XYZ file of C-alpha atoms in Angstrom:
403
model
C -26.933 93.835 49.589
C -24.585 96.232 51.383
C -21.866 94.993 53.755
C -20.466 97.431 56.325
C -17.442 96.320 58.376
C -16.425 98.336 61.447
C -12.919 97.842 62.784
C -10.432 99.763 64.887
C -8.274 99.578 67.985
C -9.769 97.725 70.944
C -11.971 99.856 73.171
C -12.864 102.626 70.686
C -16.569 101.753 70.603
C -16.903 99.545 67.501
C -19.656 97.446 69.020
C -21.842 100.402 70.010
C -21.386 101.984 66.584
C -22.147 98.690 64.815
C -25.320 98.216 66.850
C -26.380 101.848 66.322
C -25.704 101.587 62.576
C -27.750 98.397 62.277
C -30.639 99.867 64.285
C -30.710 102.983 62.108
C -30.746 100.888 58.919
C -33.581 98.750 60.296
C -35.650 101.807 61.225
C -35.119 103.178 57.709
C -36.936 100.088 56.399
C -33.878 98.021 55.451
C -33.850 94.394 56.515
C -30.629 94.308 58.522
C -28.421 91.824 60.358
C -25.528 92.768 62.648
C -22.933 90.117 63.481
C -19.989 90.167 65.855
C -16.767 88.389 64.826
C -14.903 89.437 67.977
C -14.211 86.521 70.328
C -14.834 88.867 73.277
C -18.505 89.271 72.392
C -20.335 92.329 73.722
C -22.919 92.876 70.969
C -25.693 91.304 73.038
C -24.757 93.535 75.985
C -24.872 96.625 73.765
C -28.285 95.704 72.389
C -29.425 94.441 75.825
C -30.765 91.338 74.106
C -29.994 87.624 74.332
C -28.335 86.535 71.068
C -26.306 83.473 70.076
C -24.446 81.673 67.280
C -27.451 81.758 64.937
C -29.293 84.972 63.947
C -32.070 86.158 66.270
C -34.697 88.772 65.388
C -34.589 91.394 68.150
C -36.544 94.270 66.597
C -38.601 94.865 63.430
C -36.210 94.486 60.445
C -33.248 93.807 62.780
C -31.444 90.512 63.434
C -28.295 89.975 65.512
C -25.732 87.193 65.862
C -22.570 86.602 67.893
C -20.500 84.259 65.745
C -19.192 81.384 67.862
C -15.901 79.978 66.578
C -16.435 76.381 67.684
C -20.010 76.326 66.423
C -18.944 77.737 63.058
C -16.035 75.309 62.776
C -18.370 72.367 63.340
C -20.802 73.773 60.782
C -18.288 74.412 57.987
C -15.284 72.181 58.748
C -16.719 69.393 60.907
C -16.933 66.584 58.361
C -13.432 66.819 56.953
C -11.994 67.361 60.448
C -13.620 64.103 61.545
C -11.890 62.260 58.705
C -8.505 63.834 59.381
C -8.767 63.292 63.145
C -9.558 59.637 62.460
C -6.426 59.301 60.356
C -4.269 60.755 63.131
C -5.993 58.674 65.814
C -5.222 55.454 63.875
C -1.556 56.459 64.126
C -1.802 56.671 67.919
C -2.173 60.456 68.232
C -4.238 61.571 71.220
C -7.799 62.430 70.177
C -7.693 65.984 71.563
C -4.331 66.661 69.897
C -5.616 65.205 66.617
C -8.607 67.532 66.697
C -6.394 70.575 67.199
C -3.800 69.791 64.501
C -6.471 69.218 61.856
C -7.457 72.904 61.943
C -5.573 74.804 59.263
C -3.888 78.049 60.390
C -6.391 80.883 60.476
C -9.375 78.706 59.678
C -11.038 79.335 63.037
C -11.136 83.044 62.200
C -12.095 82.174 58.620
C -15.313 80.560 59.791
C -16.548 84.093 60.495
C -16.092 85.015 56.844
C -18.173 82.064 55.685
C -21.275 83.497 57.358
C -20.924 86.605 55.196
C -21.079 84.499 52.040
C -24.063 82.569 53.396
C -26.115 85.734 53.891
C -25.135 87.182 50.520
C -26.108 83.979 48.685
C -29.427 83.662 50.528
C -30.332 87.293 49.816
C -32.380 87.491 53.010
C -31.049 90.900 54.071
C -30.535 94.359 52.608
C -27.661 95.274 54.943
C -25.063 93.219 56.819
C -23.194 95.116 59.566
C -20.049 93.442 60.899
C -18.724 94.301 64.351
C -15.178 93.145 63.654
C -12.384 92.236 66.053
C -9.614 94.748 66.915
C -7.463 95.783 63.981
C -4.674 93.176 64.184
C -7.156 90.281 64.234
C -9.250 91.863 61.481
C -6.207 92.233 59.212
C -5.336 88.557 59.760
C -8.938 87.711 58.930
C -9.026 89.761 55.730
C -5.686 88.359 54.523
C -6.841 84.815 55.285
C -7.900 83.823 51.726
C -4.328 84.446 50.515
C -2.710 82.529 53.387
C -5.002 79.510 53.418
C -4.915 79.149 49.643
C -1.219 78.217 49.932
C -2.012 75.553 52.549
C -4.829 74.220 50.452
C -2.834 73.926 47.233
C 0.235 72.380 48.904
C -0.993 70.204 51.753
C -4.604 69.366 51.018
C -3.754 68.708 47.369
C -1.088 66.245 48.501
C -3.462 64.541 50.934
C -6.147 64.234 48.271
C -3.690 62.547 45.938
C -2.523 60.229 48.701
C -6.118 59.256 49.441
C -6.720 58.192 45.831
C -3.668 55.931 46.025
C -4.172 54.488 49.517
C -7.883 53.695 49.327
C -7.553 50.856 46.746
C -4.464 49.544 48.572
C -6.409 49.414 51.836
C -9.150 47.457 50.097
C -6.654 44.923 48.726
C -5.080 44.255 52.110
C -8.473 44.121 53.810
C -8.055 47.168 56.035
C -11.126 48.956 54.754
C -11.231 52.708 54.252
C -13.272 54.070 57.142
C -10.568 56.576 57.971
C -9.960 57.713 54.393
C -11.831 60.789 53.178
C -13.995 60.157 50.138
C -14.126 62.336 47.038
C -17.170 64.210 48.327
C -15.272 65.213 51.461
C -12.386 66.641 49.468
C -14.929 68.394 47.297
C -16.266 70.059 50.428
C -12.765 71.273 51.275
C -12.362 72.730 47.797
C -15.763 74.401 48.085
C -14.783 75.891 51.456
C -11.654 77.536 50.070
C -13.516 78.683 46.978
C -16.008 80.318 49.349
C -13.210 82.170 51.135
C -12.126 83.497 47.749
C -15.699 84.601 47.043
C -15.857 86.463 50.351
C -12.658 88.279 49.464
C -14.217 89.288 46.125
C -17.283 90.569 47.968
C -15.322 92.580 50.526
C -13.051 94.153 47.900
C -15.990 95.297 45.761
C -16.723 98.908 46.809
C -20.213 98.680 45.328
C -21.034 95.951 47.863
C -18.754 96.397 50.875
C -17.314 99.270 52.878
C -14.694 99.119 55.606
C -15.211 101.875 58.183
C -12.485 102.716 60.682
C -13.566 103.670 64.187
C -11.205 105.954 66.110
C -11.128 108.051 69.260
C -9.483 111.482 69.039
C -6.265 110.168 70.627
C -2.924 110.227 68.818
C -1.985 106.603 69.610
C -5.351 105.333 68.368
C -5.103 107.401 65.181
C -1.573 106.150 64.417
C -2.646 102.504 64.694
C -5.688 103.219 62.545
C -3.454 104.818 59.898
C -1.423 101.631 59.737
C -4.614 99.597 59.418
C -5.811 101.846 56.605
C -2.533 101.393 54.729
C -2.732 97.610 55.008
C -6.361 97.642 53.863
C -5.199 99.527 50.774
C -2.459 96.953 50.292
C -5.023 94.134 50.244
C -7.481 96.064 48.071
C -10.250 96.653 50.615
C -12.245 99.867 50.183
C -12.455 102.186 53.192
C -15.199 104.763 52.759
C -15.345 106.621 56.097
C -13.640 107.390 59.383
C -15.937 107.364 62.428
C -14.555 109.448 65.294
C -16.202 108.437 68.562
C -16.267 109.917 72.069
C -15.628 113.584 71.273
C -16.186 115.813 74.311
C -19.208 118.014 73.449
C -18.849 121.810 73.226
C -21.378 122.277 76.020
C -18.966 120.666 78.494
C -17.313 123.746 80.036
C -15.798 122.266 83.183
C -12.134 123.472 83.370
C -11.110 119.914 84.222
C -11.801 118.951 80.582
C -10.253 122.052 78.955
C -6.874 120.513 78.081
C -8.487 117.238 77.051
C -10.829 119.103 74.691
C -7.919 121.086 73.200
C -5.948 117.871 72.596
C -8.985 116.272 70.970
C -9.368 119.204 68.567
C -5.700 118.946 67.571
C -6.102 115.222 66.980
C -9.266 115.683 64.919
C -7.264 118.036 62.681
C -4.598 115.330 62.475
C -7.254 112.842 61.309
C -7.948 115.154 58.365
C -4.227 115.136 57.522
C -3.884 111.379 57.921
C -6.867 110.208 55.882
C -7.101 112.729 53.084
C -10.537 113.086 51.515
C -12.223 110.267 53.444
C -15.464 111.486 55.078
C -15.181 112.008 58.840
C -18.308 111.245 60.869
C -18.352 112.327 64.517
C -20.077 111.031 67.630
C -19.928 112.639 71.079
C -18.848 111.219 74.389
C -22.036 110.196 76.191
C -22.540 110.878 79.881
C -23.158 107.186 80.540
C -22.887 103.747 79.002
C -24.223 103.448 75.445
C -26.475 100.394 75.540
C -30.098 99.659 74.877
C -32.102 100.688 71.842
C -32.836 104.247 73.009
C -29.172 105.168 73.561
C -28.124 103.396 70.359
C -30.763 105.361 68.442
C -29.307 108.611 69.821
C -25.803 107.536 68.808
C -26.983 106.707 65.286
C -28.738 110.075 64.939
C -25.670 112.028 66.051
C -23.284 110.004 63.900
C -25.225 109.967 60.623
C -27.471 113.056 60.920
C -29.740 112.820 57.837
C -27.620 110.231 55.978
C -28.300 106.552 55.487
C -25.513 104.336 56.887
C -26.070 101.980 53.951
C -24.962 104.475 51.315
C -21.430 104.412 49.904
C -19.755 107.413 51.480
C -16.587 107.724 49.402
C -16.035 106.851 45.769
C -12.370 107.652 45.279
C -9.010 106.289 46.337
C -6.714 108.153 48.683
C -3.671 105.974 48.049
C -2.770 102.459 46.985
C 0.318 100.248 46.965
C 1.107 98.007 43.995
C 3.615 95.154 43.751
C 5.653 95.428 40.547
C 7.069 92.563 38.477
C 10.670 93.388 39.430
C 9.970 92.944 43.146
C 9.684 96.659 43.880
C 6.593 98.538 45.087
C 4.803 101.611 43.789
C 2.898 103.902 46.121
C 0.351 105.950 44.169
C -1.193 108.979 45.845
C -3.868 110.844 43.862
C -3.304 114.609 44.139
C -5.846 116.234 41.812
C -5.301 119.930 41.086
C -1.875 119.889 42.773
C 1.172 121.464 41.169
C 4.582 119.791 41.197
C 6.146 123.065 42.288
C 4.023 123.086 45.448
C 4.937 119.529 46.448
C 7.371 118.503 49.213
C 8.019 115.023 50.583
C 9.618 113.843 53.833
C 10.258 110.251 54.763
C 11.124 108.450 58.012
C 11.474 104.674 58.196
C 7.786 103.921 58.714
C 6.129 107.147 57.635
C 5.811 109.427 54.635
C 4.725 113.052 54.898
C 3.547 114.945 51.823
C 3.060 118.687 51.790
C 1.067 120.311 48.989
C 0.956 124.072 49.478
C -0.501 124.682 52.956
C -1.875 121.138 53.263
C -0.126 118.104 54.707
C -0.798 114.390 54.295
C 0.701 111.774 56.607
C 0.904 108.156 55.340
C 2.037 105.290 57.567
C 3.986 102.745 55.508
C 3.423 98.978 55.799
C 6.198 96.913 57.344
C 7.216 95.540 53.937
C 8.369 99.040 52.885
C 10.248 100.074 56.015
C 13.708 98.949 54.863
C 13.243 99.864 51.202
C 14.651 102.983 49.590
C 12.788 105.513 47.463
C 14.270 105.116 43.995
C 11.979 107.457 42.124
C 9.121 109.883 42.760
C 7.209 111.339 39.831
C 4.144 113.523 39.538
C 2.125 112.105 36.639
C -1.548 112.388 35.627
C -2.568 114.155 38.858
C -0.940 111.412 40.928
C 2.325 111.188 42.870
C 3.957 107.830 42.069
C 6.714 106.777 44.476
C 8.824 103.695 43.740
C 10.372 101.717 46.612
C 13.295 99.354 45.902
C 15.755 97.318 47.941
C 19.077 98.947 48.793
C 21.130 96.719 46.476
C 18.847 97.576 43.536
C 19.221 101.287 44.287
C 23.018 100.938 44.331
C 22.977 99.151 40.974
C 21.006 102.016 39.468
C 23.246 104.740 40.919
C 25.926 105.728 38.356
C 29.592 105.753 39.429
C 31.267 109.188 39.763
C 32.598 110.330 36.430
C 30.517 107.852 34.411
């Protein structure tokens, strides 16, 4: 099974591209499902079909689903939430408040991830296309297994231990244990968090999953997408293509669009600088709204030409960030065939620019590196390795004058 996740800044056309990608896969004979994890659902509008919180077949080989947060929470978290809400209610907490505080941080978004695991385990589909939320929400979603694991180990582990102690005490004093979760319930919680870990493993396996970044040829959109790409590298998710949407076609010759077209061409060149060797797929600006199967089919044809959307489009790594044991970070940028003599590097607080001969590469740094200093930069084994350290560590390593 192939998983394709489309994300990008709000309003760039992720939903249309997701729907067009799924339709093209289905018409190539691949059993395909497209799901929307964005709370502002518009997948049904794009397909011009009625869809809901469970998958609906809308075309031969094509299913669609708009993941509903509340529905998913009830499906995957409902039983344990009932137990926990009961415990709070017995302490006099308002029922509505109790229901809200028994949702772990991020778990509402995490319910979307659980559907991915469900479809992979069932093996019902060849391709799963995910119309993801705007970039900030998607990054929170993809980092969720790390965040919730801490909550699970610390808080749920404590509550499970407390339950084992309090249940026999309640029996002795005749209070019963209707509001105490049983071992099966805690087992369900463990299984839920294990499933989140499995989804992370799936999405970080480039043989199974691809993250594809949707952009418009606008500088602000590209800059945000760069930052997203850097964070995806930080978490180990494989990006295999950039999809540039809404490019003004060459046949548009109206002078009104001349400057806009020139700016778009400059920004498309900047995309090449920003994302290195990642494939760039292009789709034009349509003269009207892109919705309905006919328009989506046109979009898919223009975007993919003679390629299958389900194929892995990039097999290398453009850069990655590693955490080192001493608390520092190493940014590794593969530069095959480059010569150290041809290499220049410029750094601002949140950005790194590399120049190799006539070519330039612009890398937006994650927030965690902004206030760190570059301690070392070495060209080794066709890769530029840049070490970032805290200021105090840099000072300790700097020799005193005359030493």
